XYZ file of C-alpha atoms in Angstrom:
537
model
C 8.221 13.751 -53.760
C 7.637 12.798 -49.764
C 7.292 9.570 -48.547
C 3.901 8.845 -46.551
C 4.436 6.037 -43.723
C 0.793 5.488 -42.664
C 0.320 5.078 -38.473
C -0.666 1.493 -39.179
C 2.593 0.575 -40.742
C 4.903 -1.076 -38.170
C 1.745 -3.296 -37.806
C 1.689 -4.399 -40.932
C 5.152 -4.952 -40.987
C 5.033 -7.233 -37.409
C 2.387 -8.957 -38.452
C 4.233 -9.800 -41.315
C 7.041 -10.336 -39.318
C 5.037 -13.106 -37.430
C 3.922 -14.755 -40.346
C 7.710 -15.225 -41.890
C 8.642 -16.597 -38.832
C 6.085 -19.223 -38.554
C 6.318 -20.327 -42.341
C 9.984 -20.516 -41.247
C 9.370 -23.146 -38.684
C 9.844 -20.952 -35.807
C 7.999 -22.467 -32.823
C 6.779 -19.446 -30.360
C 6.782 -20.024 -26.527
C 4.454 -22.567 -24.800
C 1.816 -20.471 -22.170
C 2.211 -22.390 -18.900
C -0.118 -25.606 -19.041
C -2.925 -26.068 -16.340
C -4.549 -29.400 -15.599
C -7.437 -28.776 -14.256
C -8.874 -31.563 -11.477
C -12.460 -31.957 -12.636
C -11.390 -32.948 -16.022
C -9.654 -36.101 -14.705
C -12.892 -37.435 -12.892
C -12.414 -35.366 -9.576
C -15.635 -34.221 -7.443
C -15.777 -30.697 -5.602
C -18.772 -31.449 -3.727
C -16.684 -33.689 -1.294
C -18.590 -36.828 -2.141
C -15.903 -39.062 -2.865
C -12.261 -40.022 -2.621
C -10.206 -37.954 -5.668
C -6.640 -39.537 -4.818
C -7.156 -41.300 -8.359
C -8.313 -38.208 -10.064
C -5.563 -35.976 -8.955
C -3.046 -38.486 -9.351
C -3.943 -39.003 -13.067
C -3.597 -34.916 -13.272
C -0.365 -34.886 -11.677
C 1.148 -37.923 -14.257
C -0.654 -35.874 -16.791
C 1.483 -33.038 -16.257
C 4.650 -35.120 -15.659
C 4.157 -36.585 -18.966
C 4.520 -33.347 -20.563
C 7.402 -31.709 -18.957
C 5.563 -30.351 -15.349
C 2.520 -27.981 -15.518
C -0.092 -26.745 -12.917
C -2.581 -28.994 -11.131
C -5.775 -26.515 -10.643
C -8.550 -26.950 -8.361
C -11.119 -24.756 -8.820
C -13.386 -23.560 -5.458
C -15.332 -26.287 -4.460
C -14.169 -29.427 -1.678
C -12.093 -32.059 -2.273
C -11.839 -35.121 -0.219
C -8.879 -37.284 -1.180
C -5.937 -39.319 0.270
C -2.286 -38.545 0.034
C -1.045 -36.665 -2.646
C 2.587 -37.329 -4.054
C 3.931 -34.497 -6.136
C 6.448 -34.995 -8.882
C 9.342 -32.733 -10.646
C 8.089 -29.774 -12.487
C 4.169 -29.520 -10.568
C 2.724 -26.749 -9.123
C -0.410 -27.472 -7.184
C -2.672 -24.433 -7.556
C -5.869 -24.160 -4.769
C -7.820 -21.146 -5.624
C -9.692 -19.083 -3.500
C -12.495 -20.882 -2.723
C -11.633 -24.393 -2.280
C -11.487 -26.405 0.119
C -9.003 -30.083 0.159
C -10.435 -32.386 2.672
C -7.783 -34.969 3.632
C -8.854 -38.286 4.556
C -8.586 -39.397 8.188
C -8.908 -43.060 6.973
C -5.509 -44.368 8.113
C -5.488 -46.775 5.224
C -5.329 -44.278 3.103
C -1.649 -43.411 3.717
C -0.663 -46.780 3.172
C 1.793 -48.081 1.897
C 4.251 -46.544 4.236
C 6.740 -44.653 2.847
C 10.516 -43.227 3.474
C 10.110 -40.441 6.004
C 11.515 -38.718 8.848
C 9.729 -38.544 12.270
C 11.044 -35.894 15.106
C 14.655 -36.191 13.706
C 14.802 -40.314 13.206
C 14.613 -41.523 9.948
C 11.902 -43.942 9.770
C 9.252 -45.857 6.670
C 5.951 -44.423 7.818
C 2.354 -43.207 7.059
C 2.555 -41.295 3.890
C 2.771 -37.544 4.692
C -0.694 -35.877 3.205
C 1.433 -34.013 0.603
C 4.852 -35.799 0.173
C 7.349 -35.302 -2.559
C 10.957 -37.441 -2.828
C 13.987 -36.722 -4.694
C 12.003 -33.850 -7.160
C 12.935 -30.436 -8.330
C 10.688 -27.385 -8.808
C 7.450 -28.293 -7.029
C 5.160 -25.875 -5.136
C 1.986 -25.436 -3.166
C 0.209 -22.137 -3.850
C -3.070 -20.186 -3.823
C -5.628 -18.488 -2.088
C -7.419 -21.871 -0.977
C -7.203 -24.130 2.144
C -6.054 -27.507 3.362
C -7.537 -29.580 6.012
C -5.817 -32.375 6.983
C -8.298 -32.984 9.485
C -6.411 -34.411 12.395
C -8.394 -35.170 15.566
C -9.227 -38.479 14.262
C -5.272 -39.111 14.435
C -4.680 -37.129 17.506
C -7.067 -39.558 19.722
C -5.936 -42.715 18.262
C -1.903 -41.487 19.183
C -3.456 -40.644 22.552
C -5.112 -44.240 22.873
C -2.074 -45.691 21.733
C -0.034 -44.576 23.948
C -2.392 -45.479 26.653
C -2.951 -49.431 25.458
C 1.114 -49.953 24.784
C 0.309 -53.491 25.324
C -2.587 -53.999 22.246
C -0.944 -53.615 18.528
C -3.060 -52.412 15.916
C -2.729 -53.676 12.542
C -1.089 -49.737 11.836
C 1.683 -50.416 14.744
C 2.288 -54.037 13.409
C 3.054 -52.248 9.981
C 5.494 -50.222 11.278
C 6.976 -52.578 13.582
C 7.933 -54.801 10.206
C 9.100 -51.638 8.131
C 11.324 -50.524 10.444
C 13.763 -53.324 12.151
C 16.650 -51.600 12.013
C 15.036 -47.845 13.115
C 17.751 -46.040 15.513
C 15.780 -45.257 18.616
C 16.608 -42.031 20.152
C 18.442 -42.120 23.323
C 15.362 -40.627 26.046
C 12.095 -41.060 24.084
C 9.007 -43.237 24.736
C 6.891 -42.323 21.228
C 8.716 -44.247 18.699
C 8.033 -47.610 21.405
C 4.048 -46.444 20.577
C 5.069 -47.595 16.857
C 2.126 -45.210 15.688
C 3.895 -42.298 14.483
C 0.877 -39.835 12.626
C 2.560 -38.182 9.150
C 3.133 -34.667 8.854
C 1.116 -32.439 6.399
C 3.261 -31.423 4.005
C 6.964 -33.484 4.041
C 9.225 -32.952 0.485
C 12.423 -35.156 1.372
C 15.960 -34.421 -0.867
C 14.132 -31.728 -2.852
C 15.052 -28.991 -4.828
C 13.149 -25.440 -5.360
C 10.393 -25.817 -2.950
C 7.879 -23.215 -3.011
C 4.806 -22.629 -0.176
C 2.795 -19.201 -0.774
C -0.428 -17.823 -0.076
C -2.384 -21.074 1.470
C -4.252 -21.366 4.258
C -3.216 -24.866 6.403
C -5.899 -25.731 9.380
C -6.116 -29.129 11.831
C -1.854 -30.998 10.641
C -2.389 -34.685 12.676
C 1.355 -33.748 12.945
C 3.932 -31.629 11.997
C 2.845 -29.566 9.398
C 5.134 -27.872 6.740
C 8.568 -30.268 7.147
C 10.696 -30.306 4.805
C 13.878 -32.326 4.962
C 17.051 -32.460 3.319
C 15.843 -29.896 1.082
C 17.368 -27.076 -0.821
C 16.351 -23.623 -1.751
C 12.608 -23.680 0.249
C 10.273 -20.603 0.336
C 7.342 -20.854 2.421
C 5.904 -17.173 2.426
C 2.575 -15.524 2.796
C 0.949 -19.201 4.672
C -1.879 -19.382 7.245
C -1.472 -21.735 9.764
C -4.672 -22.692 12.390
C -4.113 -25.958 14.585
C -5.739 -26.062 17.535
C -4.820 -27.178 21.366
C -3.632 -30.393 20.000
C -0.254 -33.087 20.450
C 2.873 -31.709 18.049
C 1.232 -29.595 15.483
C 4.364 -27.569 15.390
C 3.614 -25.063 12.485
C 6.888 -24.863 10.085
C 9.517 -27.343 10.631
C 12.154 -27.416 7.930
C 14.526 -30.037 8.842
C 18.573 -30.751 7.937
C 18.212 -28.279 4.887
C 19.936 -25.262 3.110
C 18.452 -22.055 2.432
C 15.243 -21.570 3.293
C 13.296 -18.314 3.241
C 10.241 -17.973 5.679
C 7.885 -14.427 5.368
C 5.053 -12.975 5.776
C 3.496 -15.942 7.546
C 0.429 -15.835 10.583
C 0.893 -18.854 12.879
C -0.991 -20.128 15.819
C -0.977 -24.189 16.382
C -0.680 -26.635 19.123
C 2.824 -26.790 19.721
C 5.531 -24.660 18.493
C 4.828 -22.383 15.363
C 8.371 -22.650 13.593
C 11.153 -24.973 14.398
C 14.539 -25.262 13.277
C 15.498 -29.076 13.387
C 18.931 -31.268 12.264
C 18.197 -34.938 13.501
C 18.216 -36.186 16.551
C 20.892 -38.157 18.922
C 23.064 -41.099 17.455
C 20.799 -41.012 14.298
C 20.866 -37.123 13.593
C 24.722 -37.382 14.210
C 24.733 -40.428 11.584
C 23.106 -38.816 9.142
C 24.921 -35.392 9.395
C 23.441 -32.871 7.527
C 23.173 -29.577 9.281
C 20.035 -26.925 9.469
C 21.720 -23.589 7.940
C 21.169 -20.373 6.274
C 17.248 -19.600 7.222
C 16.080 -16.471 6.794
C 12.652 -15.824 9.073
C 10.752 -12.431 8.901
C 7.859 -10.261 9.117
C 5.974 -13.260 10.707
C 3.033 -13.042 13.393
C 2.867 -16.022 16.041
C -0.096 -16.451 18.088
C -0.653 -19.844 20.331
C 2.088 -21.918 20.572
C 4.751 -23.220 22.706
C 7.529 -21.333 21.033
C 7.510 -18.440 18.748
C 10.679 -19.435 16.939
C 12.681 -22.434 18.372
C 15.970 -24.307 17.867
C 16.057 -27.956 18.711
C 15.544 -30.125 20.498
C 16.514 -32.384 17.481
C 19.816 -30.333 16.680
C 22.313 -33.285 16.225
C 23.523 -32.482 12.717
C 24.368 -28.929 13.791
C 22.083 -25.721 13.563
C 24.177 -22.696 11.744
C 23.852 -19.270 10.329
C 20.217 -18.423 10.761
C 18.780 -15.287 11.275
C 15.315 -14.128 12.746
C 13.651 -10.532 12.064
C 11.075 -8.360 12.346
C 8.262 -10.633 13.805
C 5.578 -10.466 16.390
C 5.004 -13.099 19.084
C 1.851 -12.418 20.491
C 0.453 -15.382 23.110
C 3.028 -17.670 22.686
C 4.309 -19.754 25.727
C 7.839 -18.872 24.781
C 9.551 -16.050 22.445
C 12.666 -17.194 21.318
C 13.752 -21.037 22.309
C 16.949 -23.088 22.090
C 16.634 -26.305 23.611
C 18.724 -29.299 23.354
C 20.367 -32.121 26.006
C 23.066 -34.313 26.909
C 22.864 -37.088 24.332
C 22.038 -34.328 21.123
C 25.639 -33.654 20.286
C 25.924 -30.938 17.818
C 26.056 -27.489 17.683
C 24.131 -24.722 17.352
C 26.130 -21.523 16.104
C 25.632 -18.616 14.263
C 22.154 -17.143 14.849
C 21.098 -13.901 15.077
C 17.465 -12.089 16.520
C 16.519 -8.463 15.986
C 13.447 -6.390 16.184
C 11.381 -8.806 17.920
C 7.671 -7.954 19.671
C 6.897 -9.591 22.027
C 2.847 -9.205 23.824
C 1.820 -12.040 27.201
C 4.473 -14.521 26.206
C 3.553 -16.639 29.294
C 7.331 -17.971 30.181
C 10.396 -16.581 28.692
C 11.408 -14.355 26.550
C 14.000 -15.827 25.725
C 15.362 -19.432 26.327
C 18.467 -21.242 26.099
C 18.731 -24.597 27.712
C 21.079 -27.562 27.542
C 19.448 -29.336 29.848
C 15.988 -29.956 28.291
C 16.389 -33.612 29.557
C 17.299 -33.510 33.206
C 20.896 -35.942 32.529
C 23.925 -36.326 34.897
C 27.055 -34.871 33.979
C 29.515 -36.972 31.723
C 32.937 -36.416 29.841
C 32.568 -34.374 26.972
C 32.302 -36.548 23.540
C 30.411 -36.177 20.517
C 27.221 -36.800 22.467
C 27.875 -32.977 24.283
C 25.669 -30.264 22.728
C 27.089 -26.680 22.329
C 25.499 -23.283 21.666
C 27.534 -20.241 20.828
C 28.075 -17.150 19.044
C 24.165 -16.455 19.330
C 23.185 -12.354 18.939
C 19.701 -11.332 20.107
C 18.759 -7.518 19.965
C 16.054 -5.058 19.669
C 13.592 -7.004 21.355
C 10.569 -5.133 23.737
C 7.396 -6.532 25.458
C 6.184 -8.751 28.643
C 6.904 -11.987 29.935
C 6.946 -14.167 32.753
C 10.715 -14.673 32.897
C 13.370 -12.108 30.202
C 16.002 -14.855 29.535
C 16.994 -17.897 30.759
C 20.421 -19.790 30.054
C 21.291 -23.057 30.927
C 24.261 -24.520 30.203
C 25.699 -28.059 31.473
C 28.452 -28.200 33.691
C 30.989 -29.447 31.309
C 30.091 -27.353 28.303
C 28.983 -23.265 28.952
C 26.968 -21.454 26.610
C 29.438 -19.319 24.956
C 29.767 -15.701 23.127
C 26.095 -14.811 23.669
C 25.395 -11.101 23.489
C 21.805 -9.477 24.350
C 21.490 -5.589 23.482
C 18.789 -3.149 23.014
C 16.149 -4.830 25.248
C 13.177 -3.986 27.037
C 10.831 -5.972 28.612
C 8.865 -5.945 31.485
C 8.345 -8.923 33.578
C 7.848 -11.146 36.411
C 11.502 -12.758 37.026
C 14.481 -10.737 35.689
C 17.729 -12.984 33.599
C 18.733 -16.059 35.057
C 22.170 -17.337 34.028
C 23.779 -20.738 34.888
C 26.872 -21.820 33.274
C 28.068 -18.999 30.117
C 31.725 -17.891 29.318
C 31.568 -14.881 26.930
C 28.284 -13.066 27.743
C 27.518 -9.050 27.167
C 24.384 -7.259 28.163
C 24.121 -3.811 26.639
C 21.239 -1.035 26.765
C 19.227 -4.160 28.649
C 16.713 -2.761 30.704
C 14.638 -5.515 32.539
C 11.541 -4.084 35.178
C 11.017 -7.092 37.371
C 7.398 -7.181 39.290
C 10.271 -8.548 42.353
C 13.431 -9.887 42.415
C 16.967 -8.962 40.982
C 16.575 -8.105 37.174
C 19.612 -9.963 36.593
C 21.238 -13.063 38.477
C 24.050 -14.858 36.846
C 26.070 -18.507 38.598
C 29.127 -19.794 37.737
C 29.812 -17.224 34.942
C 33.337 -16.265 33.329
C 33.889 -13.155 31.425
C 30.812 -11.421 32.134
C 30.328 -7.701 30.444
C 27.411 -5.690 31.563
C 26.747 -2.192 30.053
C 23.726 0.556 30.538
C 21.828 -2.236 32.293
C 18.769 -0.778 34.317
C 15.192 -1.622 35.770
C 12.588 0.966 35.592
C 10.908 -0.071 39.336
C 13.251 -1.209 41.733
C 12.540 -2.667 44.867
C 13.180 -2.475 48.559
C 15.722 -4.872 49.753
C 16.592 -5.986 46.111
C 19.871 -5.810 44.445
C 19.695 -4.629 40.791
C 22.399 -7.307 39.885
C 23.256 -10.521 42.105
C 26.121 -12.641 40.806
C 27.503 -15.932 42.370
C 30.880 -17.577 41.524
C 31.588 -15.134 39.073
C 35.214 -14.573 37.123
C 36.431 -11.591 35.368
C 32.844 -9.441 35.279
C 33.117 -5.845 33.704
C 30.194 -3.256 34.773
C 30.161 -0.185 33.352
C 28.297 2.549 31.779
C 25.129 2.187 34.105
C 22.546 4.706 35.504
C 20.405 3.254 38.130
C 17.617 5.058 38.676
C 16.285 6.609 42.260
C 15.428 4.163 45.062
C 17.823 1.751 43.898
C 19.311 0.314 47.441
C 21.876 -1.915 46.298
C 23.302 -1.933 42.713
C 25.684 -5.360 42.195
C 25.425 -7.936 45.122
C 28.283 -10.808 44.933
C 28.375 -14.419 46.646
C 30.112 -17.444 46.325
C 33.790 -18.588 47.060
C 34.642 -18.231 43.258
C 33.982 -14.961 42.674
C 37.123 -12.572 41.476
C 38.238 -10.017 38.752
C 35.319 -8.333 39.015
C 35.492 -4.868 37.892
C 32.936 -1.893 38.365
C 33.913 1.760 36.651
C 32.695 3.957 35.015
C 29.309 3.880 36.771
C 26.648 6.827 37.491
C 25.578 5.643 41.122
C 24.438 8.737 42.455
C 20.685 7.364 43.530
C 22.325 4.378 44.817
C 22.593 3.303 48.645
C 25.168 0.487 48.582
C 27.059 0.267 45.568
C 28.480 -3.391 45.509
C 27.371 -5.866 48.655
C 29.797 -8.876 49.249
C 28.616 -12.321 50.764
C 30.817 -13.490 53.483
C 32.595 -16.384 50.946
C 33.568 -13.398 48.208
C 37.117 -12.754 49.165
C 38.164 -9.128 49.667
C 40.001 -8.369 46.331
C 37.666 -10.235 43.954
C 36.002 -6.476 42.763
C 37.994 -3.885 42.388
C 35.946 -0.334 41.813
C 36.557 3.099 40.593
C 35.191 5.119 44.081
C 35.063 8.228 41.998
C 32.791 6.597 39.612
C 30.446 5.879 42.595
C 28.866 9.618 42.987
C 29.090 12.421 40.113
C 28.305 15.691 41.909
């Protein structure tokens, strides 16, 4: 006799299954908890203050393990807002948070950081210490409304001599604050918070939020480990260090898919600054930043200045710098110590960036040479590739006197521009497949350079009068592999006393009128050319 197993068995039999298993005590998996603002007294009509409200959300969650603070679309006005281990704050699409601009608000001061310098200050606007596993998501926006703070740091630092009751407050917090060594702001003793500062956190998530109007800094996270800030708006306007995202003296961090435009520089890789960042010690490494859009903005992506705990093993893709006064920026000073090592750029656009395209300066702070100690800066081993646009300037390196730039390496560029590269003071630097088309002027001029390799380095346009490549007190220089193009009159120009080892080979110079011109202090064996390389029939 056959056996009938209806379709509606293996139903029956999980159902049954389920029903065992809770008679047996079984407990079955929690769905994530959401505590919802409204239901702790909060208005979204932005009527009142709701720091209570969502405070009593947040503990609510804490109290049960962590869960998700929701805000439904509406406005929300509301003061400082401190998350804890295990919270998720969840603005959906729609709403609105309205951040005081009551200074009160963001008292008492808290333990912050402030342009590298640890420092008790204004409570950031979201601020999180010492937790684990918090985030910021959504399709909703954040105002942290900031002109309000922006005037009165203007004002301040106008009327040094009057103290407000705000500058008195920080004045007694902080007796023992390390001053850095060339800075006036900290003597203002009004320092405005940044928008969103975790400090000594774990698991830090950012995604999907719009951010509009930081009174400082605005995502800044410090000491932290393991941040993701990915798929984040960011509008500031013209306004006083509204830098975009700032993550500070921490480890792994993973920026994407982010659109920036702000009053100052749109991300920043920081470490501490002078005697204080040095103190404290803990490097900026392993950041990962792509598929990013910058708009306004000092900088597209910068380094420093505040790179005293070291900046290491970062690297920079795929990203469009449209507008921005800079491209790609390292900037530090005598005084900084540290170093910043490690970095590599690659497939960058970049549309009207109004200076350089690329800068690297030690001497942001005009300083007078002095023996190298820990208070010397150092870049090196920094790779930059696959970059095209228009700029003012291509690159610019500055190094100090006592301490090159070293192992730099530029390849696969092409940019049009105003002034061509400018080099002071490298050991170690390689241009391949550059091609620079200056509106005048060489499109490369290097000083006081050692070990110097150029390769397939061109300019589209050149002009009358103009060498292609002018080098001054130059040592041990290898040229090879280029094709200048017709109308070129002189290829490789050399000056200065200290100019030797220079070698050209290997050269297709056939639309070339002079092939290397020697000042009258270059010394008659410093270059030393293959003729037959000069002129291929």
């Amino acid at each position: 006799m056959s056996t009938h197993i209806s379709s509606r068995t293996p139903l029956l039999i999980a159902c049954l299954l389920t029903l065992l298993s809770v008679v047996a005590g079984a407990n079955p998996p929690k769905t994530a908890l959401y505590y919802n603002v409204l239901d702790y007294g909060a208005k979204r009509d932005g009527s009142q203050l709701a720091t209570a409200s969502i405070k009593k959300a947040i503990d609510a969650a804490v109290a049960t393990g962590g869960g998700t603070v929701y805000f439904p679309a509406g406005e929300y006005l509301t003061g400082p807002i401190h998350l804890k281990s295990n919270i998720t704050i969840f603005i959906d699409a729609g709403a609105l948070i309205k951040f005081s601009d009551n200074f009160d608000d963001y008292l008492p001061m808290v333990p912050s950081r402030w342009e590298g310098t640890n420092v008790t200050n204004f409570s950031p606007l979201f601020y999180a210490y010492k937790a684990e596993n918090i985030a910021i998501v959504g399709r909703g926006t954040i105002d942290g409304q900031g002109k309000k703070w922006w005037d009165y740091f203007f004002e301040a630092r106008k009327n040094k001599e009057t103290r407000s009751k705000w500058q008195q407050e920080f004045d007694r917090v902080n007796p023992d604050v390390i001053k850095p060594d060339v800075h006036g702001t900290y003597d203002v003793g009004f320092l405005r918070p940044p928008f969103i500062q975790p400090m000594y956190c774990k698991n830090v998530r950012i995604e999907g939020i719009t951010i509009q109007n930081s009174p400082f800094w605005t995502v800044n996270p410090e000491f932290c480990e393991n941040v993701t800030v990915t798929g984040v708006t960011i509008n500031n306007p013209p306004s006083p260090n509204t830098d975009g995202i700032n993550p500070e003296s921490c480890r792994y961090v993973h920026i994407s898919d982010c659109h920036i435009s702000v009053g100052d520089d749109c991300i920043t890789i920081k470490s501490g600054k002078d005697e204080d960042g040095r103190k404290v010690g803990v490097p900026a490494e392993n950041y990962t930043i792509t598929n990013c859009t910058m708009l306004s903005g000092h900088g597209g992506v910068v380094i420093g200045s505040e790179m005293s705990g070291d900046v290491k093993k970062i690297t920079i893709a795929n990203c469009v710098f449209d507008g921005t006064d800079r491209g790609i920026r390292i900037k530090t000073a005598r005084g900084r110590g540290g170093v910043v090592e490690e970095i590599r750029v690659s497939n960058i656009i970049m549309k009207d960036i109004r200076e350089e395209a690329v800068m690297m300066n030690m001497q942001y702070t005009k300083t007078d040479p002095e023996p190298v100690s820990e208070r010397t800066p150092r870049f090196r081993n920094i790779h930059i590739s696959g970059i095209t646009g228009n700029a003012q300037n291509a690159f610019v390196l500055r190094g100090l006197d006592e301490m090159p730039i070293d192992e730099v390496t530029f390849s696969d560029i092409n940019l049009r521009t105003r002034d061509g590269v400018n080099i002071l003071n490298a050991t170690n630097v390689s241009l391949h497949d550059v091609r620079i088309t200056t509106e005048a002027g060489p499109s490369l001029e290097a000083q006081n350079v050692q070990h110097l390799e150029i390769d397939g380095f061109k300019t589209l346009e050149p002009h009358a009068g103009v060498p292609l490549m002018q080098l001054k007190d130059a040592q041990d220089v290898y040229v090879h592999g280029c094709f200048p193009v017709e109308g070129t009159d002189t290829f490789l120009q050399l000056d200065g006393s200290k100019t030797e080892g220079v070698v050209v080979e290997g050269n297709n110079l056939r639309h070339v009128k002079t092939a290397v011109r020697k000042g009258d202090q270059v010394v008659e064996q410093a270059e030393t050319s293959n003729a037959s390389s000069y002129s291929i029939p």
